[in-house]
XYZ file of C-alpha atoms in Angstrom:
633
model
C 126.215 142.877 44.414
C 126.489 145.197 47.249
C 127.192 143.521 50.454
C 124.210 144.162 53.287
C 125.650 145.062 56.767
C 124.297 146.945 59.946
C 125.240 149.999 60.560
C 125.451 151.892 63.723
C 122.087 153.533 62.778
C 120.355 150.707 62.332
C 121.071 148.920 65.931
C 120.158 152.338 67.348
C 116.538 151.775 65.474
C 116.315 148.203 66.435
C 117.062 148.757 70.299
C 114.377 151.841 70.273
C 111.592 149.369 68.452
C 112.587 146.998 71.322
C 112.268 149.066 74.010
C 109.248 150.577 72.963
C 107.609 147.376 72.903
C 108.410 146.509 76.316
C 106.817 149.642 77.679
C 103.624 149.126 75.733
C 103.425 145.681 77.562
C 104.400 146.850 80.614
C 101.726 149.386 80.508
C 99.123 147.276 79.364
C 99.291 144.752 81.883
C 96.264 144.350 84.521
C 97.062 145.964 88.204
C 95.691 143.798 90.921
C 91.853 145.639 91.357
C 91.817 144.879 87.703
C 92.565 141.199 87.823
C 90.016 140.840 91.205
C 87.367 142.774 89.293
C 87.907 140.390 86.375
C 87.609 137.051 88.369
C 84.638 138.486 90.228
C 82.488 139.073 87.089
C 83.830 135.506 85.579
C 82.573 133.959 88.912
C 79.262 135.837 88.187
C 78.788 134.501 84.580
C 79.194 131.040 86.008
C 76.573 130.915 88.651
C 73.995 132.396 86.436
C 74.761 129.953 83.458
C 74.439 127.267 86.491
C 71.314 128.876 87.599
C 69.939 128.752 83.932
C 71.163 124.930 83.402
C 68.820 123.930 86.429
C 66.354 125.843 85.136
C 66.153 124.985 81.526
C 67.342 121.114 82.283
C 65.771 120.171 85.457
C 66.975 116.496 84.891
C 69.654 117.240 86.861
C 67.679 117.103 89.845
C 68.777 114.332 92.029
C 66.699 112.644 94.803
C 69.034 113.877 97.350
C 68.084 117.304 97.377
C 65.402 118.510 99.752
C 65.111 121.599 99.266
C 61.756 123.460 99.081
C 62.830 124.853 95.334
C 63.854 120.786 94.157
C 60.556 119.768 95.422
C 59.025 122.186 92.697
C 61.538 121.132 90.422
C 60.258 117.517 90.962
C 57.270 118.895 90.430
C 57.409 120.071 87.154
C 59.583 116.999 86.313
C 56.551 114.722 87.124
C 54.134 117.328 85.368
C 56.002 117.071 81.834
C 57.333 113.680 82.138
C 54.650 111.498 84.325
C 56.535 108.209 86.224
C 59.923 109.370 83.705
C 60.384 111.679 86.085
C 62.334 109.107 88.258
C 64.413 108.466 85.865
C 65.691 111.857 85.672
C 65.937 112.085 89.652
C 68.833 109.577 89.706
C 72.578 110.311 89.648
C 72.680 109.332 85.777
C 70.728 111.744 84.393
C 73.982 113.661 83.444
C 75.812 114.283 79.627
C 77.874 111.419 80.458
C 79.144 108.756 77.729
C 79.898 105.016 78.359
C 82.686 103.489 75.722
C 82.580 100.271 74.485
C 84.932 98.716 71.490
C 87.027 95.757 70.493
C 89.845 95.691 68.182
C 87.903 97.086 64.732
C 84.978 99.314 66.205
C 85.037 101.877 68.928
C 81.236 102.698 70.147
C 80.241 106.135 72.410
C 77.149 105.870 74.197
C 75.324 108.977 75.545
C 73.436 108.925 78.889
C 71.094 111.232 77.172
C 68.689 109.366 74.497
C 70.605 106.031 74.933
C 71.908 105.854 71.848
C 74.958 105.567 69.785
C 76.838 109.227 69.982
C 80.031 107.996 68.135
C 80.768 105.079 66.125
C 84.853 104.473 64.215
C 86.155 102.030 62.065
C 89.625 101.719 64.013
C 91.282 100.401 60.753
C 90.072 102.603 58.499
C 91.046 105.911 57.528
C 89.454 108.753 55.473
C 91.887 110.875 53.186
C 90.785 114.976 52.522
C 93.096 117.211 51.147
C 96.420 115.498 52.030
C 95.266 114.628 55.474
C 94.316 111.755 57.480
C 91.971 110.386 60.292
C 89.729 107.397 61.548
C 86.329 106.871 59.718
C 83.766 107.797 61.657
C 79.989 106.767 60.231
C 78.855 108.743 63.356
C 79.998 111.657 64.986
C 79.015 115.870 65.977
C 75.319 114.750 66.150
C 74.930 114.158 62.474
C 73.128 110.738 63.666
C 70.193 110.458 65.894
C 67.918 107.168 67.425
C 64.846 107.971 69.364
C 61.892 106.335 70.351
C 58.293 108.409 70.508
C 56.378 107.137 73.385
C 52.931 107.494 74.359
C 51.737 107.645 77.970
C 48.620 106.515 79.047
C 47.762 110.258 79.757
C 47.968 111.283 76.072
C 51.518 113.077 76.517
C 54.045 112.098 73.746
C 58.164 111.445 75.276
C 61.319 111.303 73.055
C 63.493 109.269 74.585
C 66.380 111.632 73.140
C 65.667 113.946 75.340
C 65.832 111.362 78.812
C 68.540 110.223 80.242
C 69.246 106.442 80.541
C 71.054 104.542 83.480
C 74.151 102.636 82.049
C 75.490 99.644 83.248
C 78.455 97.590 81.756
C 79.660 94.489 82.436
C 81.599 91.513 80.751
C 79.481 88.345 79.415
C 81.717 85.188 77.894
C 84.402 87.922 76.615
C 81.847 90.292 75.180
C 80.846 93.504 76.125
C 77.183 94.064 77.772
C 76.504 97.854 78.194
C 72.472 97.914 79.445
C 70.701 101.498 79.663
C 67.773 101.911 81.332
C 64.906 104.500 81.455
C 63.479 104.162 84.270
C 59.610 104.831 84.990
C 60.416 103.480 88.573
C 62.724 101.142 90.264
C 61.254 97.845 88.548
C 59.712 99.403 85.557
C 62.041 100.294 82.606
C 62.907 100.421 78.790
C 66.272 99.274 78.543
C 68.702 99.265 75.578
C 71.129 96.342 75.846
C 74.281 96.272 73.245
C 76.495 93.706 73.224
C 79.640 93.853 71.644
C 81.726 90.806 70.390
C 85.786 90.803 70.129
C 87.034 91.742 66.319
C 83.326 92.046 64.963
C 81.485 94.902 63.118
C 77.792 93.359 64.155
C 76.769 94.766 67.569
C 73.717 93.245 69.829
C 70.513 95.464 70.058
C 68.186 94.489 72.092
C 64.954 96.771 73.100
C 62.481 95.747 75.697
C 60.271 97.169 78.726
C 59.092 95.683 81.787
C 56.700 96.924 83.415
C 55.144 99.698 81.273
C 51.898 98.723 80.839
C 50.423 101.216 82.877
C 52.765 104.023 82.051
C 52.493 103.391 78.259
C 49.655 103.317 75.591
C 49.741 99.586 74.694
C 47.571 100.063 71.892
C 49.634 102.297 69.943
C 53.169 100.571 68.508
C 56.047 102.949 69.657
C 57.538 104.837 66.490
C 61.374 104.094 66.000
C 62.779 107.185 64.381
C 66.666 106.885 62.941
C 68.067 109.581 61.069
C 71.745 110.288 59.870
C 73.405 112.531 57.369
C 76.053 110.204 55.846
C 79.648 111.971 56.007
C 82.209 112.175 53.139
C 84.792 109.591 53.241
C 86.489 109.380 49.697
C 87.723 111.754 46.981
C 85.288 111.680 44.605
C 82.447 113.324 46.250
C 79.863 112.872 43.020
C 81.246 109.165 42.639
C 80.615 108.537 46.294
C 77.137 109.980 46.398
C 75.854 108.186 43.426
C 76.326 104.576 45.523
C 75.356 106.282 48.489
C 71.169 105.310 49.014
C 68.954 103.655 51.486
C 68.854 99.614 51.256
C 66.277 97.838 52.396
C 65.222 94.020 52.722
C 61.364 92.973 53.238
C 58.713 90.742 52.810
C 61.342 87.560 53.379
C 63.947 87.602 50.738
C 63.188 91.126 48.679
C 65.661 93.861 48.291
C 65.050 97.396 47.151
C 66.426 100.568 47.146
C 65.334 104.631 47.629
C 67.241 105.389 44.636
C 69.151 109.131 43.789
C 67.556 112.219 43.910
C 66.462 115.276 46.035
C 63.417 112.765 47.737
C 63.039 109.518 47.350
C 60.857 107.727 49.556
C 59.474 104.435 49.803
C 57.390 102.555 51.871
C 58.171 98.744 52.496
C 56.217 96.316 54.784
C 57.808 93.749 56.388
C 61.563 95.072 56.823
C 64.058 92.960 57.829
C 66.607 95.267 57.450
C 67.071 98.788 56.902
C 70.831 99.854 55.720
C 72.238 103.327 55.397
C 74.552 102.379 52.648
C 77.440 104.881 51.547
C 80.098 103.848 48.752
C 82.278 102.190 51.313
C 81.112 101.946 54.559
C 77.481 101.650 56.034
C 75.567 101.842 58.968
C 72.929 98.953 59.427
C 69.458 98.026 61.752
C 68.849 94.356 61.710
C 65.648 92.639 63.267
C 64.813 88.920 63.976
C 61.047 90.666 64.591
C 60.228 92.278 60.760
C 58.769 95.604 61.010
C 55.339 95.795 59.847
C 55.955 99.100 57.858
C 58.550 101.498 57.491
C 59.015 104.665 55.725
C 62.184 105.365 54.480
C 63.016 108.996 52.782
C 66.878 109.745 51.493
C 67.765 113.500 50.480
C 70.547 114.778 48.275
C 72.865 117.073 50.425
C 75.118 118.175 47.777
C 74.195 121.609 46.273
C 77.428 122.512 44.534
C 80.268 119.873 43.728
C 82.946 122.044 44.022
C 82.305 123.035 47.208
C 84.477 121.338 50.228
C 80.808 119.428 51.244
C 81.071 117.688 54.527
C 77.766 115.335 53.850
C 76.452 113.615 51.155
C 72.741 112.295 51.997
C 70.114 112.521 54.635
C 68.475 109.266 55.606
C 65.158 108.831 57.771
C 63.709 105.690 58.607
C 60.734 105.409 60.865
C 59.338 101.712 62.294
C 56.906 100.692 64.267
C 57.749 98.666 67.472
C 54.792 96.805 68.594
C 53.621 95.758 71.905
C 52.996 91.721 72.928
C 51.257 91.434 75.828
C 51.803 94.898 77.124
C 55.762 95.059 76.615
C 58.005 95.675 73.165
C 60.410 93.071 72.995
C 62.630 93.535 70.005
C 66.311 91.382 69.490
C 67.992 93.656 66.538
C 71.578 94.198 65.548
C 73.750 96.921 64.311
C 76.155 97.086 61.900
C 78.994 99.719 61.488
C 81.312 98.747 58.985
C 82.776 98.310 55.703
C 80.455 98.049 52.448
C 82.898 94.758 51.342
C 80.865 91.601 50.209
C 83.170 89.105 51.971
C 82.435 90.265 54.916
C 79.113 91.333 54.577
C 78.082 87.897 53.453
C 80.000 86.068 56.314
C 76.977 87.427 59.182
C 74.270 84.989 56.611
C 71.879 88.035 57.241
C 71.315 88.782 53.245
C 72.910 91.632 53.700
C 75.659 91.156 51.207
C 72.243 92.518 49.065
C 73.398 96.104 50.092
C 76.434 95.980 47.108
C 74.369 96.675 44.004
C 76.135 94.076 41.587
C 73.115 93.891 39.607
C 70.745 91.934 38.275
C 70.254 88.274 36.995
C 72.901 87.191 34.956
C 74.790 89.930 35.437
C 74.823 89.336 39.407
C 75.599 86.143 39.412
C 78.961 86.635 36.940
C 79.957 88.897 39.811
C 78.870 86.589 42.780
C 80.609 83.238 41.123
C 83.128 84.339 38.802
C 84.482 87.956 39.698
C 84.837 88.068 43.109
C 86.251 84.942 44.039
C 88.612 85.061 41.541
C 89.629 88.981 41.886
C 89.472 88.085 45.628
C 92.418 85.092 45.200
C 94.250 87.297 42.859
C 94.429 90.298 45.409
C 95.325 88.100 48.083
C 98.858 87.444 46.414
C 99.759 89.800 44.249
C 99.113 94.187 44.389
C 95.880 95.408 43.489
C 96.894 97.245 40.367
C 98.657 93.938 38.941
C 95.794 91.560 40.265
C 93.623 93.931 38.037
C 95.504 93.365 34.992
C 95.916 89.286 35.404
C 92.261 89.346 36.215
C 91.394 90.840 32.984
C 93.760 88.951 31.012
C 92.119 85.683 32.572
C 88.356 86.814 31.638
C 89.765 87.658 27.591
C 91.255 84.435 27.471
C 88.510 82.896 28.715
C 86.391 84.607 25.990
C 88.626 84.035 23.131
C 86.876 81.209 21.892
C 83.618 83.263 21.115
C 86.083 85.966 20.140
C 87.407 83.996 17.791
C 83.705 82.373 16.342
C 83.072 86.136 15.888
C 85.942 86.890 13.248
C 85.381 83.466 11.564
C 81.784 84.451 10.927
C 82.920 87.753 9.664
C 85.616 86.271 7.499
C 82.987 84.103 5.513
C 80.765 86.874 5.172
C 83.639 88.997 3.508
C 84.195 85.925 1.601
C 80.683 85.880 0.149
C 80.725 89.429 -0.114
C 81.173 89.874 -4.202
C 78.209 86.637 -4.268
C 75.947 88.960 -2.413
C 76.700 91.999 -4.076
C 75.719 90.588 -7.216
C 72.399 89.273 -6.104
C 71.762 92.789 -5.158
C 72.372 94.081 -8.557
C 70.525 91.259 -10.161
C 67.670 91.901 -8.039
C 67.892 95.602 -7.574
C 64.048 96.184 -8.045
C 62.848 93.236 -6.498
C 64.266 93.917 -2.532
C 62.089 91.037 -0.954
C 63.865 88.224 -3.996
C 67.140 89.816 -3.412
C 66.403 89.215 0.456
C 65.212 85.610 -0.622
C 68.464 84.821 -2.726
C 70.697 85.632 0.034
C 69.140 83.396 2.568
C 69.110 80.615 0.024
C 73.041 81.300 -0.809
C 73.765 81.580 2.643
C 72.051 78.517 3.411
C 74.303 76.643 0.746
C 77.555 78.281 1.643
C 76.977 76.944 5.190
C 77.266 80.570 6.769
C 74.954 81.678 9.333
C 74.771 85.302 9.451
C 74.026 86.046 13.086
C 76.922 83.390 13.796
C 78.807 87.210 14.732
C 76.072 88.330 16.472
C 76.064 86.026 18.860
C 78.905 85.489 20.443
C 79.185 89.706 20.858
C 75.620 89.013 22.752
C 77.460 86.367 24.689
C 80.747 88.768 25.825
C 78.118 91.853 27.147
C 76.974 90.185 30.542
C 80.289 90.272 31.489
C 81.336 93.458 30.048
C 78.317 94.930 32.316
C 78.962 93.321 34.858
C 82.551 94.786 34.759
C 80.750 98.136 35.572
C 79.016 96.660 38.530
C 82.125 94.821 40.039
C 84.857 97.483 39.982
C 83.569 100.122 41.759
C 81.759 97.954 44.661
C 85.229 95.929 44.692
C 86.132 97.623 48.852
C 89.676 96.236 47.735
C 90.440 98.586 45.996
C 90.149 101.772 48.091
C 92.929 103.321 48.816
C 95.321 101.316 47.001
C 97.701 102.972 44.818
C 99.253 101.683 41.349
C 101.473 103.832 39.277
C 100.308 107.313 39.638
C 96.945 106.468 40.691
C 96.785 107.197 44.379
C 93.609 105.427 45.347
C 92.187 102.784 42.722
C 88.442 103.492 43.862
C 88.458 107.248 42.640
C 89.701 108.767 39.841
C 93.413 109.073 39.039
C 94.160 112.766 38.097
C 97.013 113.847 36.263
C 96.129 117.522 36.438
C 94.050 120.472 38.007
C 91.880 122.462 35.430
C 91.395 126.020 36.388
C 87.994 125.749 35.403
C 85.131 123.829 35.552
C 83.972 121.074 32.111
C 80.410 120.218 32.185
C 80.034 116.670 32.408
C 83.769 116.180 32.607
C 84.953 118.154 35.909
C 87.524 120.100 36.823
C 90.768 117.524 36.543
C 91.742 115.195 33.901
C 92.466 111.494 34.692
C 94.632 109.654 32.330
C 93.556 106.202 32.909
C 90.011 107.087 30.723
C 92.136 108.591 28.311
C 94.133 105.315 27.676
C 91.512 103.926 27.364
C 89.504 105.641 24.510
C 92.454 105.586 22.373
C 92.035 101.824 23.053
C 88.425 102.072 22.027
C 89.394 103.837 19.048
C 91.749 101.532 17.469
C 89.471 98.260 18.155
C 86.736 99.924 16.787
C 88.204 101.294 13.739
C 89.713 97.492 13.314
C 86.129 96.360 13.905
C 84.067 98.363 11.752
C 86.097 98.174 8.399
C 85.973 94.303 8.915
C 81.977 94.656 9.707
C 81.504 96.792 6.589
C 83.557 94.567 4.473
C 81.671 91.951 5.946
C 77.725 92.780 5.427
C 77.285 95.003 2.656
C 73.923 97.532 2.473
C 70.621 96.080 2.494
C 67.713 98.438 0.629
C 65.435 100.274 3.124
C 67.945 99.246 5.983
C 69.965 101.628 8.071
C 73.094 102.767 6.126
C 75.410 100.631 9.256
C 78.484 101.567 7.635
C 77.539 105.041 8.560
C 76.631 104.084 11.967
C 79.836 102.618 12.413
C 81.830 105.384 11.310
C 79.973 107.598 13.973
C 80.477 105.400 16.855
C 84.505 105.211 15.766
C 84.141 108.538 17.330
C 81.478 108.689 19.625
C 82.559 105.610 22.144
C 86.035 107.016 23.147
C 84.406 110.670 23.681
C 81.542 108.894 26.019
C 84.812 106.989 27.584
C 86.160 110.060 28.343
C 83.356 112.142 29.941
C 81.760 109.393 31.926
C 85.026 107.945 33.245
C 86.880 110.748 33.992
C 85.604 110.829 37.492
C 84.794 106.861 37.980
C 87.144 104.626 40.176
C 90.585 104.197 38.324
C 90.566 100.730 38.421
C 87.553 100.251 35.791
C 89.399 102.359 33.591
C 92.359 100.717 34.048
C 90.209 97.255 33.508
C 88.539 99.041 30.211
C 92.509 99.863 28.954
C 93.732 96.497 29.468
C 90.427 94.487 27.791
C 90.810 96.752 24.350
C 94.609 96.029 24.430
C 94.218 92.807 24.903
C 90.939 92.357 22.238
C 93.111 93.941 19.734
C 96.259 91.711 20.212
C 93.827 88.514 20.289
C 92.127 90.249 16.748
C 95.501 90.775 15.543
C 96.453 87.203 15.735
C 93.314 85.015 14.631
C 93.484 87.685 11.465
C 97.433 87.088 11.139
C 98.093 83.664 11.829
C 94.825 81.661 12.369
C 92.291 82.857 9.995
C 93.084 81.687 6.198
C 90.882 83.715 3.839
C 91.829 80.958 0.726
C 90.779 78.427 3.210
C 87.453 79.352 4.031
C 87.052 80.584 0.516
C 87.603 76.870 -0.608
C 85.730 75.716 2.196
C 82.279 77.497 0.942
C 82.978 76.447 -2.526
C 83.410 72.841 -1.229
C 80.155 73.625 1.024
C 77.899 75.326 -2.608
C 78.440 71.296 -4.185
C 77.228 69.551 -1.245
C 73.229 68.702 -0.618
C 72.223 71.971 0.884
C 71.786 71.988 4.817
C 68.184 71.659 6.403
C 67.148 74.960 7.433
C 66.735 75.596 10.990
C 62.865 76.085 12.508
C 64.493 79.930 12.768
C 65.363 80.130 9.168
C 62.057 78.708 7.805
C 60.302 80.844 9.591
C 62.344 83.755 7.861
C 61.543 82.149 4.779
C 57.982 81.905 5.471
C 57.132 85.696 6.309
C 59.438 86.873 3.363
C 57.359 84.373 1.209
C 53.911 85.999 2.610
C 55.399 89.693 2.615
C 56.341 89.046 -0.833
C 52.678 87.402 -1.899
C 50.979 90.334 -0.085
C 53.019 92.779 -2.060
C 51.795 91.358 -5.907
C 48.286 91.130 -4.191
C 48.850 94.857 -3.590
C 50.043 95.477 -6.797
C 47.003 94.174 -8.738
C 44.293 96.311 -6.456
């Protein structure tokens, strides 16, 4: 390879570029009337944007002033805002910002509107494209609390457009900031928050004093909160679908807007009102109930592939009504996580927010899931607690596994018994029907005895799919290549976009349909060896065959962009049902046994039929006496 060097040429280039450069600079830079005339037009711009600020926000105005052009500023102050005027004549009426936060939340307080400006979750972080930084349920105006006020005079006042008066002090090692709008010196509505050490539940408290004759009494005040709910995790679609308005009301009731473009609903008597994302939410607590509410949630996502900052828009509106001429309201906020251990500590029902469903299904997560997934995590890593856990719910189940392959064992048994009787009887379906019951019946084999204990093992595989991705453990804890147990674990980036499946692949659904594969091709050929075809039934052998192939393609669609740790859950529970088949078949089940056993069972006095089985007996019986009744019209 030719060796590079610089030549004598080459220095003389570099030394011209150089000094060419330095001329161009040189001869670019301002002269001194230049740099004046500059400043002078900058100073310009300023006073007339200063000029137009006084103008535009005469709120500014402070009492001080005396001037004959203030006193018209006053003026219109007091035409537009009535006795709120003084409010904005004091020195507060200014963007400033009042901070208050303990050792988990950091609160931002404007002057303006009184409300909450910023609110962080100091130990919590949100992870987008390699980077970090705090979570942050409110921030850049994407939340808003106001309260619409009418004046005796028929004019209508947001009061996120007036400026408050803040004052903070310390009360028993809490923080007390109070804001006041002030209608004079005496006469007020005040916000008062009150912040305890290491807690996400802040104080709320709205009352007036004094507004009686400023205010229409007879009309409630109408609390408007709105927020669009920012993007915290990975899996924008998977965040957004457990991202919805929760509500409490009439007492003990829970609800829900649902998903959608609109959804609105209407409750009366609200005790709470929670903007719930996947992880974290953003809740208004009353002692008081609101009378009625109206609630509306929005879908903000228009394309999925998009870098979308927000996922919903939430609007609540309450009333706030008047006692004895003055709103008095004690309510709380909540900023923090969407976890059920610490939601349920505040014994405010709002625990209600995690949707871990219904019935039976809720209360297999409430007793058995979560305190037991909660002790395992608290010892050993998440990934590993996931796989003890499920090993500890099969086990558990084995025993009905295990009364599920005995029943299926006997049928196969007293498969060639029944087979006959359905040649014997081949034109007579309803005797062939009645034979079989009777031979079950003296065999000693009940034929849902398999049914059942599958019906027994699908509350908790459901609520499986409640528990794992509501379980706040599991965010952003890693376990083999899975970076974050809550989202999806993808292996690779698709240049392309699957319908239904997305652009990456995760590997943790893919384990587990070949799981679901295998069990269910061990399943079904027992099943059809089990319970031959019945005439004018479906042909379930068929069925089965289809679903070999159907489950693991679901598994694979609908998973590939659900929370890792389900999958990982789903993987483990097939190995696991496969190694606990492969034994009872192997080593516990005795075919020759069980074959004696029903032989032994065919001499003995035949069992009494249960109420179920007579009743069986009874409307075959009729069907069949209806049928020769036919026959002879």
């Amino acid at each position: 390879m030719e060796e590079k060097k610089l030549d004598l040429n080459s220095i003389i280039g570099f030394v011209l570029i150089f000094g060419i450069l330095i001329w161009i600079m040189y001869q670019n830079q301002p002269n001194e009337k230049e740099i004046a005339a500059e400043k002078a037009k900058k100073e310009q711009v300023a006073k007339a944007a200063k000029a137009k600020e006084v103008t535009a926000a005469p709120a500014n105005f402070t009492a001080t002033d005396s001037t004959a052009k203030d006193t018209a500023q006053l003026a219109a102050l007091q035409s537009t805002l009535g006795n709120f005027a003084y409010s904005a004549t004091l020195p507060s009426a200014t963007q400033a910002f009042t901070t208050i936060e303990n050792e988990v939340l950091s609160l931002k307080i404007a002057n303006k509107g009184g409300y909450i400006v910023e609110a962080k979750l100091k130990n919590f972080e949100r992870i987008r494209k390699g980077s970090k930084s705090i979570v942050e349920l409110i921030k850049d105006n994407n939340s808003q609390f106001n309260l619409q006020l009418q004046t005796q005079d028929n004019r209508t006042l947001d009061t996120k457009n007036l400026f408050f008066e803040p004052s903070l002090t310390q009360s028993g090692g809490n923080q007390v900031l109070t804001m006041r709008l002030k209608a004079g010196p005496n006469e007020f509505l005040e916000y008062r928050y009150e912040l305890k050490p290491k807690d996400y539940m802040v104080g709320f408290d709205v009352r007036s004093q004094g507004l009686n004759k400023t205010l229409n009494t007879a009309k409630p005040i109408d609390l408007q909160w709105d927020m669009k709910t920012i993007r915290n995790e990975k899996g924008i679609t998977y965040e957004s679908r457990y991202t919805d308005i929760r509500f409490e009301y009439e007492g003990d009731k829970d609800d829900y807007t649902g998903q959608g473009k609109d959804k609105t609903e209407t409750p009366a008597q609200v005790s709470f009102i929670a903007f719930k994302q996947h992880f974290f939410s953003s809740i208004l607590l009353t002692r008081k109930p609101f009378e009625t509410s109206n609630l509306h949630s929005t879908e903000l996502i228009i394309d999925e592939k998009t870098d979308t900052i927000f996922t919903k828009k939430f609007k609540a509106n309450v009333p706030l009504a008047f006692t004895n001429g003055e709103v008095n309201y004690k309510m709380d906020w909540y900023f923090g996580p969407t976890d059920y251990t610490t939601l349920k500590q505040y014994d405010r029902n709002i625990e209600k927010i995690i949707p871990l469903g219904w019935g039976i299904f809720g209360w297999i997560n409430k007793f058995i899931f979560i305190p037991l997934f909660g002790f395992l995590s608290g010892y050993i890593s998440l990934g590993i607690a996931i796989i003890v856990f499920t090993i500890l719910i099969k086990l558990a189940m084995s025993p009905i596994t295990y009364k599920s392959f005995l029943s299926q064992a006997k049928m196969k048994v007293l498969r060639p018994e029944i087979m006959e009787l359905g040649e014997k009887f081949k034109k007579d379906p309803m005797k062939k029907q009645q034979e079989t019951m009777k031979l079950y019946n003296k065999a000693g084999v009940n034929p849902m005895a398999g049914c059942i204990p599958a019906l027994i093992q699908l509350p908790f595989m459901y609520a499986s799919f409640q528990f794992f991705p509501s379980a706040f453990e599991l965010r952003q804890k890693s376990f083999l290549w899975a970076d974050d147990l809550s989202s999806f674990d993808e292996v690779a980036r698709l240049p392309f976009n699957i319908p239904f499946y997305g652009s990456h692949i995760s590997l943790f659904p893919i384990l587990a349909a070949v799981a679901i594969f295998f069990y269910m091709k061990m399943t079904s050929g027992d099943q059809q060896m089990a319970a031959p075809q019945q005439e004018g039934m479906p042909d379930m052998g068929k069925i089965m065959k289809i679903m070999i192939y159907v489950s693991p393609v679901m598994m694979l669609i609908f998973f590939n962009s659900y929370g890792a740790g389900l999958s990982l859950y789903n993987f483990i529970s097939n190995l696991i049902t496969i190694g606990i088949m492969l034994v009872i078949k192997n080593y516990i089940i005795d075919s020759d046994k069980i074959h004696a056993q029903i032989q032994e069972n065919k001499l003995k006095e035949p069992k009494k039929q249960s109420k179920f089985q007579l009743k069986m007996q009874e409307m075959m019986e009729q069907a069949e006496a209806q049928k020769k009744q036919d026959k002879k019209k």
